Every structure is written in structure tokens, then in C-alpha cells.
XYZ file of C-alpha atoms in Angstrom:
442
model
C -19.205 129.990 -37.141
C -22.892 130.291 -38.043
C -25.468 130.458 -35.250
C -29.200 130.758 -35.528
C -30.835 132.020 -32.348
C -34.381 131.298 -31.084
C -36.255 133.950 -29.132
C -34.731 134.413 -25.692
C -31.518 132.566 -26.570
C -28.001 134.135 -26.383
C -24.561 133.606 -27.834
C -21.081 134.859 -26.909
C -19.444 137.584 -28.977
C -15.697 137.894 -29.729
C -13.962 141.145 -28.917
C -13.919 143.847 -31.518
C -16.446 145.704 -33.676
C -19.813 144.017 -34.101
C -22.236 144.887 -36.870
C -25.991 144.317 -36.410
C -28.054 144.668 -39.554
C -31.893 144.743 -39.466
C -34.072 143.931 -42.430
C -37.822 143.830 -43.074
C -39.690 142.383 -46.026
C -42.081 144.830 -47.606
C -41.745 147.581 -45.013
C -39.642 150.736 -44.624
C -37.959 150.718 -41.211
C -35.775 153.095 -39.245
C -32.989 151.437 -37.256
C -31.616 152.867 -34.034
C -29.846 151.785 -30.836
C -30.367 152.578 -27.164
C -27.426 152.487 -24.753
C -28.655 151.297 -21.354
C -27.120 151.325 -17.927
C -27.426 148.644 -15.188
C -30.961 149.942 -14.366
C -32.167 149.224 -17.906
C -32.492 152.928 -18.736
C -30.476 155.428 -20.756
C -27.935 157.635 -18.985
C -29.254 160.659 -20.905
C -31.112 161.571 -24.122
C -27.809 161.256 -26.047
C -27.939 157.497 -25.496
C -30.488 157.113 -28.367
C -28.492 156.583 -31.551
C -30.689 157.333 -34.574
C -30.616 159.227 -37.891
C -30.296 162.617 -36.262
C -27.718 161.495 -33.748
C -25.821 158.699 -35.511
C -22.969 157.998 -33.043
C -22.505 157.757 -29.322
C -20.116 155.872 -26.961
C -18.570 153.556 -29.578
C -21.931 152.858 -31.255
C -22.823 154.261 -34.682
C -25.608 153.968 -37.226
C -25.105 153.620 -40.936
C -28.353 153.074 -42.958
C -29.865 149.944 -41.304
C -26.693 148.744 -39.611
C -25.594 149.419 -35.996
C -21.831 149.026 -35.493
C -20.661 148.709 -31.890
C -16.947 148.852 -31.072
C -17.257 146.797 -27.910
C -13.895 147.796 -26.604
C -14.838 151.495 -26.823
C -18.321 151.246 -25.155
C -18.199 153.069 -21.767
C -18.190 150.881 -18.696
C -21.450 152.591 -17.572
C -23.294 151.032 -20.532
C -24.388 147.451 -19.779
C -26.686 146.780 -22.758
C -27.081 148.002 -26.320
C -30.619 147.461 -27.694
C -30.963 147.423 -31.454
C -34.447 148.606 -32.550
C -36.480 148.670 -35.719
C -39.395 151.154 -36.117
C -41.786 151.454 -39.021
C -41.354 154.583 -41.114
C -45.064 155.260 -41.469
C -44.346 158.580 -43.271
C -43.102 156.488 -46.179
C -46.535 154.917 -46.628
C -47.188 151.189 -47.029
C -47.147 149.034 -43.890
C -48.541 150.835 -40.823
C -48.000 147.993 -38.343
C -45.749 144.926 -38.345
C -47.221 141.618 -39.485
C -45.875 138.179 -40.195
C -44.259 139.250 -43.433
C -42.688 142.491 -42.224
C -41.490 141.482 -38.743
C -37.849 142.654 -38.672
C -35.015 140.117 -38.582
C -31.434 140.532 -37.470
C -28.027 139.402 -38.656
C -24.909 139.937 -36.444
C -21.347 139.829 -37.654
C -18.661 139.880 -35.002
C -15.214 138.532 -35.867
C -15.788 135.051 -37.290
C -19.232 134.764 -35.727
C -22.303 135.026 -37.998
C -25.513 135.068 -35.943
C -29.061 135.379 -37.216
C -32.407 135.839 -35.469
C -35.905 135.737 -36.980
C -38.452 136.692 -34.269
C -41.860 135.127 -34.029
C -44.360 137.217 -36.059
C -45.429 140.520 -34.535
C -49.182 140.547 -34.902
C -50.631 142.723 -32.133
C -50.348 146.150 -33.782
C -46.683 146.699 -33.024
C -44.973 149.573 -34.823
C -41.532 149.292 -33.176
C -39.509 146.360 -31.821
C -36.436 145.713 -29.782
C -34.958 142.943 -32.016
C -31.645 142.012 -30.355
C -29.405 143.350 -27.610
C -25.714 143.226 -26.961
C -24.955 142.954 -23.243
C -22.063 142.437 -20.805
C -21.835 139.322 -18.737
C -18.858 138.490 -16.453
C -16.493 140.697 -18.397
C -17.465 139.468 -21.888
C -20.097 140.483 -24.423
C -23.037 138.455 -25.609
C -25.984 138.864 -27.986
C -29.549 138.017 -26.951
C -32.526 137.460 -29.272
C -35.312 139.587 -27.825
C -38.092 140.220 -30.438
C -40.305 142.388 -28.177
C -42.699 144.811 -29.852
C -44.285 148.187 -28.936
C -47.494 149.505 -30.366
C -46.520 153.097 -29.533
C -43.720 153.413 -32.132
C -40.196 154.525 -31.553
C -41.339 157.456 -29.366
C -43.112 155.087 -26.941
C -40.271 152.571 -26.929
C -37.650 155.313 -26.272
C -39.786 156.825 -23.511
C -39.958 153.464 -21.772
C -36.195 153.440 -21.658
C -36.010 156.949 -20.205
C -35.439 159.115 -23.334
C -37.306 162.448 -23.321
C -39.137 162.546 -26.651
C -41.424 165.430 -27.430
C -44.893 164.823 -28.980
C -44.319 164.983 -32.756
C -47.825 166.402 -33.306
C -50.768 165.327 -35.403
C -49.872 163.678 -38.678
C -46.258 163.069 -37.789
C -44.839 159.587 -38.005
C -44.836 157.801 -34.622
C -41.846 155.761 -35.790
C -39.248 158.462 -35.135
C -38.644 161.335 -32.749
C -38.777 164.856 -34.155
C -35.649 166.184 -35.922
C -32.868 167.432 -33.624
C -29.394 168.888 -33.841
C -26.541 166.336 -33.728
C -25.784 166.776 -30.113
C -29.156 165.835 -28.721
C -32.089 163.562 -29.339
C -34.868 165.985 -28.680
C -35.902 169.500 -29.701
C -38.032 171.622 -27.526
C -39.626 174.623 -29.243
C -38.916 178.081 -27.773
C -41.482 179.327 -25.343
C -43.988 181.655 -27.076
C -43.588 185.363 -26.570
C -46.065 186.652 -23.961
C -48.782 188.854 -25.384
C -48.218 192.559 -25.122
C -49.727 194.040 -22.026
C -52.820 196.123 -22.564
C -52.574 199.769 -21.466
C -54.011 200.386 -18.017
C -57.591 201.449 -17.951
C -58.358 204.975 -16.866
C -59.474 205.116 -13.197
C -63.170 205.811 -12.740
C -64.134 209.362 -11.890
C -65.015 209.715 -8.177
C -68.696 210.300 -7.583
C -68.623 210.873 -3.874
C -66.474 210.482 -0.837
C -63.728 207.987 -1.619
C -63.871 204.707 0.329
C -61.256 204.164 2.975
C -58.483 201.839 1.770
C -57.312 199.109 4.143
C -53.767 199.362 5.378
C -51.183 197.499 3.355
C -50.627 194.977 6.150
C -54.287 193.896 5.961
C -53.864 192.493 2.437
C -53.226 188.730 2.776
C -50.056 187.421 1.040
C -50.490 185.418 -2.155
C -50.562 181.672 -1.677
C -47.460 179.841 -3.082
C -48.050 177.883 -6.266
C -48.685 174.180 -5.507
C -45.756 171.891 -6.165
C -46.730 169.210 -8.772
C -46.165 165.618 -7.724
C -43.161 163.865 -9.312
C -43.796 162.014 -12.537
C -44.056 158.234 -12.168
C -41.069 156.291 -13.472
C -41.325 154.951 -17.028
C -42.302 151.299 -17.277
C -39.463 148.706 -17.526
C -39.541 145.691 -19.819
C -37.130 142.914 -18.737
C -36.468 139.552 -20.491
C -34.945 137.058 -18.019
C -31.927 134.949 -18.833
C -31.666 131.297 -17.783
C -32.032 131.029 -13.994
C -32.349 134.840 -13.875
C -34.654 136.961 -11.758
C -35.924 140.538 -11.525
C -38.118 142.507 -9.144
C -41.126 144.670 -10.055
C -41.870 147.526 -7.638
C -45.254 147.081 -6.020
C -47.045 148.824 -3.146
C -48.718 145.706 -1.772
C -51.069 147.566 0.605
C -52.280 150.015 -1.985
C -55.940 149.584 -3.082
C -56.182 147.961 -6.472
C -52.567 146.604 -6.427
C -52.334 143.640 -8.756
C -50.138 141.788 -11.207
C -51.080 139.684 -14.217
C -49.307 136.577 -15.458
C -49.865 135.598 -19.095
C -48.906 132.386 -20.853
C -48.296 133.264 -24.494
C -47.721 130.763 -27.273
C -47.985 130.919 -31.086
C -47.989 127.185 -31.827
C -44.528 127.237 -33.414
C -45.594 125.855 -36.782
C -48.574 125.767 -39.127
C -48.960 122.009 -38.604
C -49.181 122.411 -34.845
C -51.571 125.313 -35.106
C -53.903 123.206 -37.250
C -53.731 120.416 -34.668
C -54.769 122.850 -31.919
C -51.494 123.282 -29.938
C -53.528 123.336 -26.696
C -51.533 124.550 -23.682
C -52.966 125.412 -20.257
C -51.764 127.870 -17.631
C -51.754 126.725 -13.992
C -51.052 128.831 -10.914
C -50.097 126.895 -7.747
C -50.128 129.198 -4.699
C -49.201 129.532 -1.057
C -50.985 132.315 0.854
C -48.826 134.534 3.056
C -50.237 133.154 6.328
C -49.200 129.601 5.293
C -45.581 130.447 4.388
C -43.267 128.290 6.433
C -40.393 129.933 8.253
C -36.885 128.802 7.554
C -35.995 125.694 9.602
C -39.580 124.475 10.022
C -41.136 121.546 8.189
C -42.925 122.666 5.001
C -46.289 121.385 3.887
C -47.628 120.660 0.437
C -50.321 123.098 -0.913
C -53.344 122.078 -2.878
C -54.367 125.607 -3.939
C -54.428 125.723 -7.792
C -56.115 127.982 -10.356
C -56.572 126.469 -13.830
C -59.190 125.875 -16.535
C -61.435 123.750 -14.296
C -61.039 125.960 -11.192
C -60.930 129.564 -12.379
C -60.428 131.057 -8.939
C -61.803 134.338 -7.611
C -60.763 138.006 -7.157
C -63.614 138.734 -4.707
C -62.290 136.300 -2.136
C -59.473 133.804 -1.459
C -57.276 132.921 -3.260
C -57.611 136.425 -4.924
C -56.269 134.708 -8.096
C -58.330 134.180 -11.196
C -57.906 132.774 -14.687
C -59.565 134.550 -17.617
C -60.576 131.266 -19.361
C -59.349 128.387 -21.494
C -57.669 129.156 -24.824
C -57.942 125.956 -26.845
C -55.830 127.188 -29.756
C -52.505 129.178 -29.842
C -52.900 132.483 -28.128
C -52.785 133.437 -24.474
C -54.263 132.730 -21.100
C -54.008 135.329 -18.310
C -54.098 134.952 -14.534
C -54.776 138.089 -12.399
C -53.370 138.178 -8.884
C -54.788 140.742 -6.426
C -54.294 141.389 -2.728
C -50.487 140.998 -2.997
C -50.309 141.674 0.730
C -51.987 138.325 1.312
C -49.915 136.320 -1.236
C -46.840 134.301 -0.489
C -45.653 132.333 -3.550
C -47.232 131.593 -6.909
C -45.681 128.971 -9.158
C -46.655 129.399 -12.813
C -46.833 126.166 -14.809
C -47.995 125.058 -18.249
C -49.554 121.722 -19.298
C -49.513 120.377 -22.812
C -52.526 118.313 -23.740
C -51.797 114.678 -24.687
C -53.471 115.255 -28.101
C -50.714 117.765 -28.976
C -48.360 114.878 -29.602
C -44.608 115.208 -29.264
C -43.119 118.689 -29.151
C -41.262 120.848 -26.625
C -42.946 123.745 -24.918
C -40.254 125.987 -26.444
C -41.170 124.743 -29.938
C -44.735 125.940 -29.301
C -43.336 129.480 -28.725
C -44.444 129.413 -25.023
C -43.364 132.068 -22.551
C -44.737 133.804 -19.441
C -45.052 137.567 -19.128
C -45.686 139.046 -15.629
C -46.921 142.668 -15.622
C -47.759 145.132 -12.854
C -50.436 147.827 -13.123
C -47.878 150.511 -13.926
C -46.945 148.719 -17.142
C -43.557 147.242 -16.205
C -43.115 143.616 -17.189
C -40.825 140.633 -16.810
C -40.767 138.097 -19.647
C -39.771 134.534 -18.688
C -38.750 132.555 -21.804
C -38.026 128.825 -22.120
C -34.639 127.474 -23.165
C -34.922 123.657 -23.136
C -36.026 121.608 -26.156
C -37.195 118.621 -24.058
C -40.012 117.085 -26.119
C -41.600 114.307 -24.097
C -42.792 116.323 -21.100
C -46.400 117.207 -20.426
C -45.574 119.720 -17.664
C -43.201 122.620 -17.244
C -42.725 124.906 -14.236
C -41.814 128.204 -15.776
C -41.674 131.003 -13.181
C -41.857 131.548 -9.436
C -43.565 134.785 -8.378
C -42.393 135.699 -4.844
C -44.633 138.241 -2.988
C -42.602 138.042 0.269
C -39.832 140.377 -0.889
C -39.816 143.870 0.543
C -41.303 146.600 -1.672
C -42.161 144.515 -4.667
C -42.578 141.121 -6.253
C -39.683 138.984 -7.589
C -40.069 136.831 -10.669
C -37.587 133.982 -11.099
C -36.926 131.751 -14.125
C -37.183 128.157 -12.781
C -37.897 125.994 -15.867
C -38.221 122.421 -14.718
C -39.945 119.557 -16.555
C -41.914 116.511 -15.576
C -40.487 113.041 -16.329
C -40.943 111.348 -19.627
C -44.752 111.236 -20.390
C -45.605 111.884 -16.732
C -49.064 113.483 -16.425
C -48.982 114.190 -12.641
C -48.879 117.964 -12.045
C -46.141 119.639 -9.881
C -46.520 120.128 -6.121
C -45.698 123.418 -4.433
C -44.626 123.527 -0.813
C -45.039 126.208 1.808
C -41.369 127.136 1.810
C -41.519 127.921 -1.992
C -39.852 124.629 -2.976
C -41.588 122.498 -5.571
C -41.317 118.982 -7.044
C -42.282 117.831 -10.514
C -44.646 114.890 -11.170
C -45.887 114.423 -7.589
C -49.327 115.982 -7.735
C -52.693 114.691 -9.004
C -53.224 113.352 -12.539
C -56.036 114.977 -14.455
C -56.741 114.324 -18.138
C -58.320 117.010 -20.272
C -61.149 115.520 -22.413
C -61.329 116.069 -26.123
C -64.789 117.739 -26.070
C -63.542 120.267 -23.545
C -60.750 121.436 -25.750
C -57.866 118.953 -25.845
């Protein structure tokens, strides 16, 4: 059984050993695996499987292949991320590009699964290519393709591994060498300098001054206790109909999240044609949220390329501009204490022709100021829709903001935008119709 995965897609895995091989054209890569618990973090530093610690918990590394004996993986491990990092010490490529973006092949029983991620082109030096994960008592593989510009050390730190600074000139693609039982080496503390001999007391020149009693000497102040280190950022990719919550202190000054629509055009032909997508944010302020059991109302608050919004006043939502070719558009949302719901949608210009949003490589990434992010991919190949509702951002949850994968499409060639209601429900194809003119960027 041969399966080719698109980014964000998944496939079931049969029981037994699974081999994941990573390859890169024209670049030397190091391959490793991270064993992650339900919180998306390692249980300890030993959960990084790499060249200096090649086996842990049923997972082992041989050259560029990770073999996972799924039956032997501890129950406390929920996901196994398979990672490629550039070996910059070997010379040659110093960041991934379209040619060197790593690809994966998975062999598990009779299943043969391949994944070629979209090109990494933003200075990435390490990438989480695929992950094996448990779902309802069985194992699956998910195509991830998420890059880090901070090398293996930065990627590992984000998952909770303690990695020491390798020092100037060292390759960022791998942690420093370590003995087999651990993933990190901490140098011994330097010997304290030898104490200088005490200086001779000065010769008295007159009547000695009276010394205060011992009780008059104030006690030394205790050393201040440093504040706890902030948690490492999390990077989550949602499954179909999945959700995740980012921690957020809504009343903290400067609290904000960003929502970015990313797309690469999907093909050279579409990129030449423009592949013009637009990000829309439909919102319900907190004071207009309808309580359960009461009649909801439609909202007309929308931020998009013709109404860029504002961060200085309501709606405290602003779009950075209109990208008329494949790239990204970003909406910033401040004053989370005043927000209720934000529905993130994308519109495909009529001039794009026929093609699914997924075929354009579209996805939404929601990020909080601390660096944690939730990626919301698309799974449907529906090709005759001009609108897609991708993610619901819910600011009403306690202690954070919840991002949900909602993925719904307008009817065949329907240009009316979605309508969001004050109880967070929404309907496709019921809002106003607005055509984007060719001179503007369609």
C-alpha cells in the first residue's frame, strides 16, 4: 500500500516496527527523534534520540533512519517527532531551500508512506518533518514539515530538552557531544581562585577606636530568589476538527496574538497567475457575546484588505496589508480582555480560476507573544469554493485563547462571505458580496 501525504495529512500505521528515513538533496543532515508526552514536551533530556544517544524507549537511530518499535514505546510517550537538522560543520548548505528541504519515507508493515514538505525558504536550519502519534489506541503518522531557524538546539529547547550553548563557531545543527546516558554535557565548575594572604594590620598611630558590640552589626541580607524561567514555547499542528489552547494573561499590558494566513501558491503555474488569497477576520466583541439560551445576532465587524482595522481603538484588530502574490497576510489582535470570538476566513479571487485552498498551500498560524503557536491546516480538496472558514479563535476561555479547526466552504461559486453570530456560530455564503477589482490586485 503506497500513500503520499500532503502537509497536515495523516495515515494509520500497522502494529510493529516502523522505519522513518529522511533524505535531503545536496545537504548534509543529522536525523534525530524527540519522544513527547501528552503535553507536547519531553519527559527528560534522555528523550532526545540523536547520534550521541541513539536509542531510547523503543526508538533508535541508525544513520538517517529512525526505527520505532511501536509496541515497545512507553505509554507515557504520545508522539515521536522525527527531525532533520543541517550539519553546518560539514560545509555546503547553511539553511534549507527548495532543493534541500528534507523529505520522509515511512515503512511500516506493508504500508509505504512518503511526504515531501513545501519548500523551507525562511532561513530554517532544522525541521520537524513527520511525527508518529497515538490516537484511540492505534498509531498514525502525520506530515508536519515545520521549520526552525535556530537549528536543532532551538528545536530541542522548544520541546523541553536542556541543551547547553555549543559556543562560538560550533554547528547549531546538533547539541554538544555527550556520554550515551544523557543528551547534554555541563562543564565542571571552574576552581575558585586561590585566596590571597591576609594583609598585615595597620600599625596603630593613636588610641584605638572603640569597636561596636557584635550585636550592633546588621545581619547580611539573604540573596534574592530569581524568578522562575518562562516555559518553552509550544508549536502545535491541529488535526481535523481539533483544537488547542494558548496560555494568555488577557489583562496584561501588551497582551496580543497574531493570526497569519500563509500560502505558497502550490504550483509554478498558479504562482505566475498571482494566486491571490485574502485573509478576513470576522469578530464579536466580548460585550456583544450572547449568553446560552438567548437569541444570537449577526455581526458586521470585519477586518480585511479594504478595512484594515485599528489597534489604537475598537475593534483592536488590524491587518498588515494586502499580499497580492503568494506569501502571507497577518492580523494582530490586541486587548484580548475585550475580545469574544474571531473567525478567520480566506477568500480566493475569481481571477485565480479553479483550485482548492489546500492546493494553494494555505494554512493559518496563530501565535502568542511568548512564541507558542497553533497551526491550522486545510484537509479538503474542494475546488469550486471562493470562501473557506479556517479557524475559530475563542477569547472567552479562562486563562487563555482556544484555537479550533472549523474548515467550512461556501457553495459552488458563491461569492457571499460568511456571517458570524454573537454565540460563535457562523453560516457560509450569507454575508455581503464584494468583488475585488483587477487593478487592486485580483
